[in-house]
Short mmCIF file of C-alpha atoms and ligand atoms in Angstrom, two decimals:
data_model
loop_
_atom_site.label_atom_id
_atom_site.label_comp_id
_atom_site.label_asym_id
_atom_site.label_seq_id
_atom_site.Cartn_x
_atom_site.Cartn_y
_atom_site.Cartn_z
CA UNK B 1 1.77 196.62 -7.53
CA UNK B 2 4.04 199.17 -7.86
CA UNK B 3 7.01 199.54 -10.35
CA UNK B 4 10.39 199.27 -8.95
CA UNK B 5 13.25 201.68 -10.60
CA UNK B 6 14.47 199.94 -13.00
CA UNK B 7 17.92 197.79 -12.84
CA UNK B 8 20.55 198.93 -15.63
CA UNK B 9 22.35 195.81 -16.95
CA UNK B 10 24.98 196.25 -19.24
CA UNK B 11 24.06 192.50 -20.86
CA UNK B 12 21.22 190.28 -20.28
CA UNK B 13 21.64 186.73 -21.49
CA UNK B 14 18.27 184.66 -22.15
CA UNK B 15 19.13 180.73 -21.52
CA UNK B 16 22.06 178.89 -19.30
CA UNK B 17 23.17 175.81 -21.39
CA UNK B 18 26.74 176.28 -22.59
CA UNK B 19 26.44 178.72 -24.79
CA UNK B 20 25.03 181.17 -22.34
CA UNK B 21 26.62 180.23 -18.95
CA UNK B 22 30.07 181.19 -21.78
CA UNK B 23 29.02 184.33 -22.76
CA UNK B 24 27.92 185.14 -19.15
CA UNK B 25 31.19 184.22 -18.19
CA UNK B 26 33.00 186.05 -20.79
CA UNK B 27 31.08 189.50 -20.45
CA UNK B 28 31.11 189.13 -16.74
CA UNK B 29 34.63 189.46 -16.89
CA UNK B 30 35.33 191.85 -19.70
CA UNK B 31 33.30 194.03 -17.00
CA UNK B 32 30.28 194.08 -18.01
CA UNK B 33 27.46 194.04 -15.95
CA UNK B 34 25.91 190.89 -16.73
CA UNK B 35 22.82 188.64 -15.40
CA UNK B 36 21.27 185.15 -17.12
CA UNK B 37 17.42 184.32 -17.06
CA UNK B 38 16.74 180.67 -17.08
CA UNK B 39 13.17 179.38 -17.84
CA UNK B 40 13.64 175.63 -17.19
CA UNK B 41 17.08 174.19 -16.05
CA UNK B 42 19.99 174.44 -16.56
CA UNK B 43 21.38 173.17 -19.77
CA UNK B 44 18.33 171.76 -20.47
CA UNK B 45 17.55 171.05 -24.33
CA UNK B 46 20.86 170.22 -26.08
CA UNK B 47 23.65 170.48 -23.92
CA UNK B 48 22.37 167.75 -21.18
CA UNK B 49 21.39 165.71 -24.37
CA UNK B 50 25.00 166.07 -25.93
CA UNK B 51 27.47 163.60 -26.25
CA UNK B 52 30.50 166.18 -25.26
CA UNK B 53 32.53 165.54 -27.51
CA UNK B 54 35.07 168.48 -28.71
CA UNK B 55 35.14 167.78 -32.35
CA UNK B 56 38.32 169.36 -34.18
CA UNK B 57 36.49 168.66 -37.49
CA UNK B 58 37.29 164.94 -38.28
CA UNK B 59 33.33 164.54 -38.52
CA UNK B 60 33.04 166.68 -41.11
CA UNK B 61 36.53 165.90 -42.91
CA UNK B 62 35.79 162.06 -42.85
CA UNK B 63 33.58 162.10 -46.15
CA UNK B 64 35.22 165.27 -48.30
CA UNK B 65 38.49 165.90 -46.90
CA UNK B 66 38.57 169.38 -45.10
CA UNK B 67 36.13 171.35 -45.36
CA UNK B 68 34.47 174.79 -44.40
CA UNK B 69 33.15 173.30 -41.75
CA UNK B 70 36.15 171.33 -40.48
CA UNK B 71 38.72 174.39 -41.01
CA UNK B 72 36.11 176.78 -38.69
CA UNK B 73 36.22 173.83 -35.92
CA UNK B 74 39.82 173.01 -36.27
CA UNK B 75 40.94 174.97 -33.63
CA UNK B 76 38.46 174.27 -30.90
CA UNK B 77 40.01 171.06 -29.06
CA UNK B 78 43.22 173.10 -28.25
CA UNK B 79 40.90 176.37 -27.00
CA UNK B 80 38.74 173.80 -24.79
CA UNK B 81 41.96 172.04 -23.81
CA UNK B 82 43.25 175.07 -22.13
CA UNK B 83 39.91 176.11 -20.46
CA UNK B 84 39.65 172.59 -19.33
CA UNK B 85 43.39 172.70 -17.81
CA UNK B 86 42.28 176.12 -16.04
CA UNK B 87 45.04 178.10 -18.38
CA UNK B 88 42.20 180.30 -19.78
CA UNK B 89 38.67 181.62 -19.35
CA UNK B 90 36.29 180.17 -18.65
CA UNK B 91 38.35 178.31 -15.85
CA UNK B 92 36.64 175.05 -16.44
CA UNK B 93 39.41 173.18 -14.66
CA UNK B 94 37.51 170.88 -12.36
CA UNK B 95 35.30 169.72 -14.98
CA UNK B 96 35.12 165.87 -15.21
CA UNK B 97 36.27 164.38 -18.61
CA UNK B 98 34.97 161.17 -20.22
CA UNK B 99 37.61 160.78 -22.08
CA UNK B 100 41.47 162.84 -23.12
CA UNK B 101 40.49 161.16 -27.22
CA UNK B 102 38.30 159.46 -29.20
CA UNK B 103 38.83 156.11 -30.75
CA UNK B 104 38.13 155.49 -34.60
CA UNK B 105 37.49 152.24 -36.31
CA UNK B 106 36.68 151.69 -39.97
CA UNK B 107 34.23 149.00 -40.64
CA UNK B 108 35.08 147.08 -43.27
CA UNK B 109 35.20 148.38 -46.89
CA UNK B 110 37.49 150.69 -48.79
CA UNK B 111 35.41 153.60 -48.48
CA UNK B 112 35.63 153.58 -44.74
CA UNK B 113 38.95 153.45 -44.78
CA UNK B 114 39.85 155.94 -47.56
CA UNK B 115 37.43 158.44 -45.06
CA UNK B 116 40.22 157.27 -41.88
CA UNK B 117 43.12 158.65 -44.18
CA UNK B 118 41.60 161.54 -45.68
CA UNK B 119 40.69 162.56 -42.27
CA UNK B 120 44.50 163.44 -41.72
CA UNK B 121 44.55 166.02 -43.75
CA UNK B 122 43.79 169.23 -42.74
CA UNK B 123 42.88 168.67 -39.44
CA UNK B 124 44.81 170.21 -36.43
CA UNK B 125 43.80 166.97 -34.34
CA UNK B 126 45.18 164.16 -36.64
CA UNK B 127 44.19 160.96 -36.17
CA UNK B 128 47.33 158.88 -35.15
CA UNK B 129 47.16 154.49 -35.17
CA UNK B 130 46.91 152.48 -31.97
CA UNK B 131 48.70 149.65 -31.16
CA UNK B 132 46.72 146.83 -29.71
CA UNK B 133 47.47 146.97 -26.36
CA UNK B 134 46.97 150.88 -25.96
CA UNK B 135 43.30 150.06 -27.22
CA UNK B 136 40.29 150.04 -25.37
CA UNK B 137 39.15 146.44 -24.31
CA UNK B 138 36.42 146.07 -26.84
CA UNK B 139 38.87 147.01 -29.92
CA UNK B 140 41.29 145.03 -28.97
CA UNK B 141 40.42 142.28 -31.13
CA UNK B 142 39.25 144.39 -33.92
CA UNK B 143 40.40 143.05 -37.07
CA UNK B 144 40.79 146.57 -38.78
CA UNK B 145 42.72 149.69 -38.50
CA UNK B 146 41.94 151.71 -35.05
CA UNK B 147 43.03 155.16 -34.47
CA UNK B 148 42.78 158.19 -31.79
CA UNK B 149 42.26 161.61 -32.14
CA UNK B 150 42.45 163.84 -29.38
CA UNK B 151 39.33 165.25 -29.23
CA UNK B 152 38.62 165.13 -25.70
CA UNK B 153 34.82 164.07 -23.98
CA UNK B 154 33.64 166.36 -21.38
CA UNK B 155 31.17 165.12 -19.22
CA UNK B 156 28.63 168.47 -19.81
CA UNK B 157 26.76 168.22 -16.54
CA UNK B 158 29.59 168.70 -14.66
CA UNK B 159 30.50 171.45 -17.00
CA UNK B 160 27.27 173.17 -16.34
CA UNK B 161 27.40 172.78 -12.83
CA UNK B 162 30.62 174.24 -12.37
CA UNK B 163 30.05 177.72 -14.53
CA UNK B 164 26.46 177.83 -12.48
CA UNK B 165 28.57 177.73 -9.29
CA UNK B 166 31.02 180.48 -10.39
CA UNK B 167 28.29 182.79 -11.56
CA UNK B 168 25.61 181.85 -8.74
CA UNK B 169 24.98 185.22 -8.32
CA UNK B 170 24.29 186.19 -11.84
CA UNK B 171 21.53 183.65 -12.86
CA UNK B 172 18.13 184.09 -12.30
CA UNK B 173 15.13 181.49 -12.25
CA UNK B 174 12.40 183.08 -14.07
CA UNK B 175 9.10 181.69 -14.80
CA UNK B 176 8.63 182.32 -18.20
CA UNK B 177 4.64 181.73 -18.51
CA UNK B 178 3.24 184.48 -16.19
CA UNK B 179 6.55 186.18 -14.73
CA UNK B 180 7.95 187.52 -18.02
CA UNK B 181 7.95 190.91 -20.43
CA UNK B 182 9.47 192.60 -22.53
CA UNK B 183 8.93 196.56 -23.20
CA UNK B 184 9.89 197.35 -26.79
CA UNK B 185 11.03 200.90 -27.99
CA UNK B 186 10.04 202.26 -31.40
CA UNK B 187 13.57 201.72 -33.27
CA UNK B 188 12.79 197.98 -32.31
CA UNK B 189 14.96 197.51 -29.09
CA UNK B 190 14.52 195.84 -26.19
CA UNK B 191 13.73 198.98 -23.73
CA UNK B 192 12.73 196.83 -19.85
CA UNK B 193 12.77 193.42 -19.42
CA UNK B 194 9.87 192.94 -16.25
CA UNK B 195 10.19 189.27 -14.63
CA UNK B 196 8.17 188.54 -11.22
CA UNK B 197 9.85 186.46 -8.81
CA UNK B 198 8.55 182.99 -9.33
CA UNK B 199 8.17 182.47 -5.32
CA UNK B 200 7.02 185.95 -4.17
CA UNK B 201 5.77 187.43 -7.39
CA UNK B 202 7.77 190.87 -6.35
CA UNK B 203 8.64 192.46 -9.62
CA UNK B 204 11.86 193.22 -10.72
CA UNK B 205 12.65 195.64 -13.58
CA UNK B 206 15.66 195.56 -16.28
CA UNK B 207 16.97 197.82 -18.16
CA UNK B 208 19.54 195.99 -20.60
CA UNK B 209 21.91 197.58 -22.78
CA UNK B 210 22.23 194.48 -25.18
CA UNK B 211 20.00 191.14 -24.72
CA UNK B 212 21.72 188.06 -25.75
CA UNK B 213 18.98 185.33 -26.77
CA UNK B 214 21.14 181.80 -25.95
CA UNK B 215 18.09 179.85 -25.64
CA UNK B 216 18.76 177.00 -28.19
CA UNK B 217 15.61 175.82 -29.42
CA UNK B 218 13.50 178.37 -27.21
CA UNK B 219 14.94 181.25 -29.35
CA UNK B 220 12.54 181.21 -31.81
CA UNK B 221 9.84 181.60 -29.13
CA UNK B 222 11.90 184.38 -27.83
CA UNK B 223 12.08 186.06 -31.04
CA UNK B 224 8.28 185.58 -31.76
CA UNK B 225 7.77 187.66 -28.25
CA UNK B 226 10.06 190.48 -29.91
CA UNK B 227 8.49 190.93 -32.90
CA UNK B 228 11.46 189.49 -34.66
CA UNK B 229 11.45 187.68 -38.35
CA UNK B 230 10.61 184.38 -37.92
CA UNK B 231 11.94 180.95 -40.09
CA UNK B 232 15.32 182.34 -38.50
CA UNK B 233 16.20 178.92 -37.28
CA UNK B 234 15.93 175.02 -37.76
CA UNK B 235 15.74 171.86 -35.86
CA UNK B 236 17.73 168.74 -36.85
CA UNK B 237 16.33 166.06 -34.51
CA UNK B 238 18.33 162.78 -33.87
CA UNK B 239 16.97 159.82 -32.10
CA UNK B 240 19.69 158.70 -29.19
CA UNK B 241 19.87 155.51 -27.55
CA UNK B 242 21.23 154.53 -24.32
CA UNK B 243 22.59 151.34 -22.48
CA UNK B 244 23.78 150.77 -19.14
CA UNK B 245 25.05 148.04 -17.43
CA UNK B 246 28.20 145.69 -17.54
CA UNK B 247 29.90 147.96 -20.34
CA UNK B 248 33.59 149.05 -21.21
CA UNK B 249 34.29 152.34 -21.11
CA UNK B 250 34.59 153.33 -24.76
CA UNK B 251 34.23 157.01 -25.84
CA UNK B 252 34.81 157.05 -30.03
CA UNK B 253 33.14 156.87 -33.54
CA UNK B 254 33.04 153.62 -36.07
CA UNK B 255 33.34 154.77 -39.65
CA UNK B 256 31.32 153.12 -42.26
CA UNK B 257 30.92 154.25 -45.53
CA UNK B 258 33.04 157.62 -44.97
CA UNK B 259 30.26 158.81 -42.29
CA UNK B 260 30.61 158.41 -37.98
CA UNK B 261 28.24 155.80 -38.13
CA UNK B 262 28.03 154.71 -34.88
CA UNK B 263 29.42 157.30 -31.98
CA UNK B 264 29.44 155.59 -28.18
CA UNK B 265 30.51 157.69 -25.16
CA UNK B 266 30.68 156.51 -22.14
CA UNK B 267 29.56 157.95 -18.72
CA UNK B 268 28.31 156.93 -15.29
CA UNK B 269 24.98 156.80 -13.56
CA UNK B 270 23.94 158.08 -10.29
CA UNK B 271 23.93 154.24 -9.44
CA UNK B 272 27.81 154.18 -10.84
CA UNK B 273 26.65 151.79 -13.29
CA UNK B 274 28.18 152.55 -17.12
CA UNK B 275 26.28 154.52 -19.51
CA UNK B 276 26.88 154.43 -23.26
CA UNK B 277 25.15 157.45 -25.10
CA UNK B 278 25.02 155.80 -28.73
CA UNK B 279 24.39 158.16 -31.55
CA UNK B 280 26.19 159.25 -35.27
CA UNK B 281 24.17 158.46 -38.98
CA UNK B 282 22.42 156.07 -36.87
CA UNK B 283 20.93 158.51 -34.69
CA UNK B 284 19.87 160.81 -37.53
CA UNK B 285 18.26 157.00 -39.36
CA UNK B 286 16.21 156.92 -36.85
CA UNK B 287 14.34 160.06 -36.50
CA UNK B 288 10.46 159.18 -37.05
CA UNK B 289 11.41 155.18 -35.72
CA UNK B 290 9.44 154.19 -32.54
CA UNK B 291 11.89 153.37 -29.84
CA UNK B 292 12.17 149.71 -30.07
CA UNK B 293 12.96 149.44 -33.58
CA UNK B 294 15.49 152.47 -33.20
CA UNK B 295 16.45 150.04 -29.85
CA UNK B 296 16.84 147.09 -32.01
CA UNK B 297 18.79 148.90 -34.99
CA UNK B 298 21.31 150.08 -32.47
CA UNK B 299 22.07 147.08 -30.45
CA UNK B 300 22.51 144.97 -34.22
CA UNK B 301 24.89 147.73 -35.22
CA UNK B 302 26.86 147.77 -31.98
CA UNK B 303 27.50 144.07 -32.64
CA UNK B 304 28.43 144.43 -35.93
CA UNK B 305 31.08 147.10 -35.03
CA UNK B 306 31.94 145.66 -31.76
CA UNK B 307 31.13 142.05 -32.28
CA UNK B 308 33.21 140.46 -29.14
CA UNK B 309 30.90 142.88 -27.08
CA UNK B 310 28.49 140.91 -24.36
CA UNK B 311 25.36 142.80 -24.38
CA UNK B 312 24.06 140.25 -21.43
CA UNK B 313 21.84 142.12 -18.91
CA UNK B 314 22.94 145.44 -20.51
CA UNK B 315 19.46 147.52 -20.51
CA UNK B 316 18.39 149.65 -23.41
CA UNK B 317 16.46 153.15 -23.24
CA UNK B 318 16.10 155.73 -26.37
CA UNK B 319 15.51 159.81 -26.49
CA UNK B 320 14.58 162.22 -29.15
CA UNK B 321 16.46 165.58 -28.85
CA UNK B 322 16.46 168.32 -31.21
CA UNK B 323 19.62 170.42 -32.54
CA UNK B 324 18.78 174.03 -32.65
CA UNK B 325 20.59 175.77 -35.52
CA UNK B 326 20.17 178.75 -37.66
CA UNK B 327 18.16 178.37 -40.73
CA UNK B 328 20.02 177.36 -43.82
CA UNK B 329 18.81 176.82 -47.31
CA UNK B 330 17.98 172.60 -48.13
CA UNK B 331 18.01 172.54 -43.87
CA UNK B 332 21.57 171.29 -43.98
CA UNK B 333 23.84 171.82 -41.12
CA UNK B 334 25.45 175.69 -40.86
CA UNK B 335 29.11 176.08 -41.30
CA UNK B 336 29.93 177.69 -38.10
CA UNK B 337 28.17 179.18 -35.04
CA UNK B 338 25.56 182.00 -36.00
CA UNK B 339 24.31 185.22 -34.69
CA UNK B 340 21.91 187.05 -35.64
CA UNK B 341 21.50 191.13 -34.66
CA UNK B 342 18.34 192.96 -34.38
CA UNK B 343 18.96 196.28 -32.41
CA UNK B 344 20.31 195.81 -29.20
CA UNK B 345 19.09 191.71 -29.20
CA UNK B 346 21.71 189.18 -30.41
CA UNK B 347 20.19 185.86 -31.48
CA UNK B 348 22.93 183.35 -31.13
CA UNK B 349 23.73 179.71 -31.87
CA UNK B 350 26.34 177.89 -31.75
CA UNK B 351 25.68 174.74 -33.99
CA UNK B 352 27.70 172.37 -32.16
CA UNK B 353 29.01 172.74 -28.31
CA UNK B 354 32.88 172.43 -29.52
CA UNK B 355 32.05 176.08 -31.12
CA UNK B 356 30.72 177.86 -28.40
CA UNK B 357 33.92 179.88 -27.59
CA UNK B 358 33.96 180.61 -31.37
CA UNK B 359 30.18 181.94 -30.43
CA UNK B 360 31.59 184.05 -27.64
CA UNK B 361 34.19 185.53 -29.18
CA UNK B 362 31.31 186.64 -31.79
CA UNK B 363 29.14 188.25 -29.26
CA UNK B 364 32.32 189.59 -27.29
CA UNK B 365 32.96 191.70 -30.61
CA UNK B 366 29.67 192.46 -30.71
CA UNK B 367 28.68 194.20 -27.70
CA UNK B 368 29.65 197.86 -27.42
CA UNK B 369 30.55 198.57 -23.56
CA UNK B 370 28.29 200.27 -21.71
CA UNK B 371 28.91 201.21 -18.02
CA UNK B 372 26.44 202.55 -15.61
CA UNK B 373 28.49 203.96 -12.61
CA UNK B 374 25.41 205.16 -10.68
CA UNK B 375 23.96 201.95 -10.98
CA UNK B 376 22.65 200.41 -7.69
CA UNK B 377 24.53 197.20 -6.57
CA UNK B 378 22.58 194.16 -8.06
CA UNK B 379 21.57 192.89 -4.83
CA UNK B 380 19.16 189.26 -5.42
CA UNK B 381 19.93 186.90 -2.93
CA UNK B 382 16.22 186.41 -2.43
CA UNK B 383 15.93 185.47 -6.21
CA UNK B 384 15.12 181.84 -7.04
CA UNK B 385 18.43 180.40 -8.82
CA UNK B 386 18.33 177.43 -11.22
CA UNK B 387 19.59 174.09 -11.33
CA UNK B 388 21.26 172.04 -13.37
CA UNK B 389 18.83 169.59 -15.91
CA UNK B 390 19.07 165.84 -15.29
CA UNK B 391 21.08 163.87 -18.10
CA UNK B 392 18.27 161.70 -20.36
CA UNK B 393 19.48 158.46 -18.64
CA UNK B 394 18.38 159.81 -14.82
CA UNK B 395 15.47 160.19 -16.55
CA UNK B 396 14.47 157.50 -18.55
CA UNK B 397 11.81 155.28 -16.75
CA UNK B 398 11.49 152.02 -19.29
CA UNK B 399 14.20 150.23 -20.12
CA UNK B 400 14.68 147.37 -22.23
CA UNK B 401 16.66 144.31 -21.90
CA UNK B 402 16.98 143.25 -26.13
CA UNK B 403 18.55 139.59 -24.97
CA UNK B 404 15.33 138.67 -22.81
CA UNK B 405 12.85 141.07 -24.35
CA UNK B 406 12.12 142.20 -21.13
CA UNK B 407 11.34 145.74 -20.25
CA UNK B 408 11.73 147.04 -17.29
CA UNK B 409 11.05 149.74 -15.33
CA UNK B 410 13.27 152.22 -13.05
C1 FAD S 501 21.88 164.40 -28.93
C2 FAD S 501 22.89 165.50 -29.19
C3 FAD S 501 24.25 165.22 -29.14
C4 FAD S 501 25.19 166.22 -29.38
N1 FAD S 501 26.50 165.93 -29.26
C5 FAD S 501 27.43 166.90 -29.46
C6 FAD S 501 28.81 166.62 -29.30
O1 FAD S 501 29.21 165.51 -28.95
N2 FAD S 501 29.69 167.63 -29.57
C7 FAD S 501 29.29 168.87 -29.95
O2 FAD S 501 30.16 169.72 -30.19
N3 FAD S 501 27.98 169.18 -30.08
C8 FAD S 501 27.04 168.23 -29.83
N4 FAD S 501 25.72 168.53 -29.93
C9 FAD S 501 25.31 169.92 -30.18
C10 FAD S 501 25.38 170.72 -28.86
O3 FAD S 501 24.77 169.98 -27.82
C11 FAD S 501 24.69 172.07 -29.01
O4 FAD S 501 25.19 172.77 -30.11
C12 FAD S 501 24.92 172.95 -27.76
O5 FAD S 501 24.80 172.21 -26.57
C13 FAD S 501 23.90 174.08 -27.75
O6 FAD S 501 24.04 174.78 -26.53
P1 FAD S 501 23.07 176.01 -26.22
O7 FAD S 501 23.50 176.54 -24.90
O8 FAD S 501 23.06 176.96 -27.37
O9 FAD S 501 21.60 175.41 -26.13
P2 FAD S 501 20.92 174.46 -25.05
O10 FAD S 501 21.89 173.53 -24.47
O11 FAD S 501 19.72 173.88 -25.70
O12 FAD S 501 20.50 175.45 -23.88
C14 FAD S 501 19.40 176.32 -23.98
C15 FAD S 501 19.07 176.83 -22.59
O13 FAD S 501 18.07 177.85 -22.70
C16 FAD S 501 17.02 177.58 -21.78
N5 FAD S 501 15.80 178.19 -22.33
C17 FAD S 501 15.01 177.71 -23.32
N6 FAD S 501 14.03 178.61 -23.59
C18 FAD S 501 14.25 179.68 -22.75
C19 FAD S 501 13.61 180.94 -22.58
N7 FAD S 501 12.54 181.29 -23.31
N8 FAD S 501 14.09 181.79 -21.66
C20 FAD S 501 15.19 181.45 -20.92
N9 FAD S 501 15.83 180.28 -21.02
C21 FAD S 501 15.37 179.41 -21.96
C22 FAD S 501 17.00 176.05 -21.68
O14 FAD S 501 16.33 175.60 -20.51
C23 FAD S 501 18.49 175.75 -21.68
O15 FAD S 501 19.05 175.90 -20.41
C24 FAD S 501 24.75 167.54 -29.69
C25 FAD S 501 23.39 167.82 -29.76
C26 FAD S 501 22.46 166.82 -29.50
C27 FAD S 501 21.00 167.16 -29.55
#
């Protein structure tokens, strides 16, 4: 097989979930000439998994008052509003929202509610009190303060699917097992990315400028392949459960003990049938719990927080997904997005999906402009592109019914 002249590209971005359909986005238009490689699907890993919620640091302000963490994320919800409303880039408008807020409801205890006040300080996004009848159904009888906050819920499939569409042209399927190389130069750069098509097994050459690694938890295999220092990141794992069935919609976190104990948003499945994603301390409780007892914990806890709440016929499923995150000392949770720089590669992560613009705004800083004006046109139409991953409840085969004991199967 002969080698084809290499392709110059001013930025190559390794993995399309949000973080690197952003940055594709954002270097595409600051004129860059930009592709994405995708080894599985798109979004696959974390952002599919995600609740979508665009945290302006109540999370994080809940237990201490503000914090580090909650002053980097404070001004996130306005940024995503405006993306979301189309008034800057990425033009996500078109995206579908779960939700314009969250709800917040202390459980009893004056802990919990100490963490609802404290939470107003600070915070960009305050939480403001809701008067019965502006309350979801399930809260309405809730004998206990309720608030919103307008952190918004973005529904992160449709998110996905709509930056893939804008930037068809620009993502490429590879096949990351036999279709995949990189060429190193001394000074420890990336020198020629070589990728075979995964239908024809043509080879196609690269040439990047800067490599952007935006794989989430496939970075560190990434970075292995390089030759770069390893222990550079960290997986948090937390154990999810899901319900569908005769639900309310009901997108919002249940504070207990100064901690989002219990977070439920609320989608729809392919079968329009309601979808609660149910995660917060829970969640992280049950890491190492088989899936019945983490099914069992959940649905007791949703009736203690919710407890007019029918759970009648409402099936019960459960997945593990891992958070990808740069390495910190004790494993706790970084402040902020990271990136790390190793010649011309860029490791990047963004810690939680409401940072990612902070993330791009990093790498946008970060990448020197490089321009190849005798470059020839990037011309791939033949190139497999990829699609969008299934959310974990299209998925999910076995599903429980707690009431009956039943389980049953999709
Ligand atoms: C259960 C759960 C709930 C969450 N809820 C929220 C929330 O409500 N709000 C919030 O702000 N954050 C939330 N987060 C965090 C948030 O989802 C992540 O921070 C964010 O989605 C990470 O995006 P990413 O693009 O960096 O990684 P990912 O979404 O993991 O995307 C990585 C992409 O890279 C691809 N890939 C992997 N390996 C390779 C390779 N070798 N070559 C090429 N491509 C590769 C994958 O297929 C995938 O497309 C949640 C996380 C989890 C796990």
């Amino acid at each position: 097989m002969t080698a084809p002249s290499p392709l110059p590209v001013d930025v190559l971005v390794l993995g399309g979930g949000a973080s690197g359909l952003w940055i594709l986005d954002a270097m595409h238009r600051a004129g860059h000439r930009a592709l994405l490689l995708e080894a599985g699907s798109l979004g696959q890993g974390q952002t599919i998994a995600s609740q979508g919620i665009i945290h302006g640091g109540l999370k994080y302000a809940l237990r201490l008052g503000p914090s580090r963490s909650a002053r980097t994320i404070r001004d996130m919800p306005l940024r995503w509003r405006r993306a979301l409303g189309g008034e800057m880039a990425p033009d996500l408008a078109g995206t579908l929202l779960r939700s314009d807020y969250c709800c917040l409801w202390a459980m009893p205890g004056i802990r919990s509610r100490i963490g609802l006040l404290g939470a107003r300080f600070g915070l960009r996004t305050k939480p403001l009190p809701m008067p019965v009848e502006a309350r979801p159904e399930p809260l309405r009888s809730w004998d206990g303060p309720v608030a919103r906050i307008d952190e918004q819920v973005i529904e992160p499939q449709s998110m996905l699917s709509l930056l893939a569409s804008q930037h068809r042209d620009r993502c490429l399927k590879i096949d990351l097992e036999s279709g995949f190389e990189f060429s190193m130069r001394t000074d420890g750069s990336v020198e020629l990315v070589r990728l075979l098509n995964p239908e024809t097994s043509e080879p196609l050459d690269l040439q990047p400028a800067h490599v952007v690694l935006a794989a989430g938890a496939g970075n560190e295999h990434l970075r292995s392949l390089l030759g770069l220092p390893g222990q550079a990141m960290q997986r948090r794992p937390l154990h999810m459960v899901v319900a569908r069935g005769s639900l309310p919609k009901l997108n919002g976190h249940c504070i207990r003990n100064g901690a989002p104990w219990l977070t439920i948003t609320s989608t729809a499945d392919c079968a329009d049938r309601v979808v609660w994603q149910i995660g917060g301390t829970i969640a992280e409780e049950c890491v190492g719990r088989d899936r019945s007892e983490t099914i069992q914990r959940a649905r007791d806890c949703i009736l203690q927080a919710l407890p007019e709440l029918d759970l009648s016929g409402v099936q019960f499923g459960s997945y593990v997904s891992d958070r990808a995150e740069a390495s910190t000392d004790g494993g706790a949770r970084p402040d902020g997005p990271a990136m790390l720089v190793d010649a011309n590669v860029l490791t990047t992560w963004p810690t939680k999906l409401a940072l990612v613009p902070m993330l791009c705004d990093a790498v946008d800083e970060a990448i020197e402009v490089a321009s190849h004006p005798d470059a020839t046109p990037i011309d791939l139409h033949e190139w497999p592109r990829p699609s969008v991953a299934l959310p974990p409840w299209e998925r999910e085969e076995t599903w429980t019914d707690v009431l009956s004991a039943t389980v049953v199967s999709t």
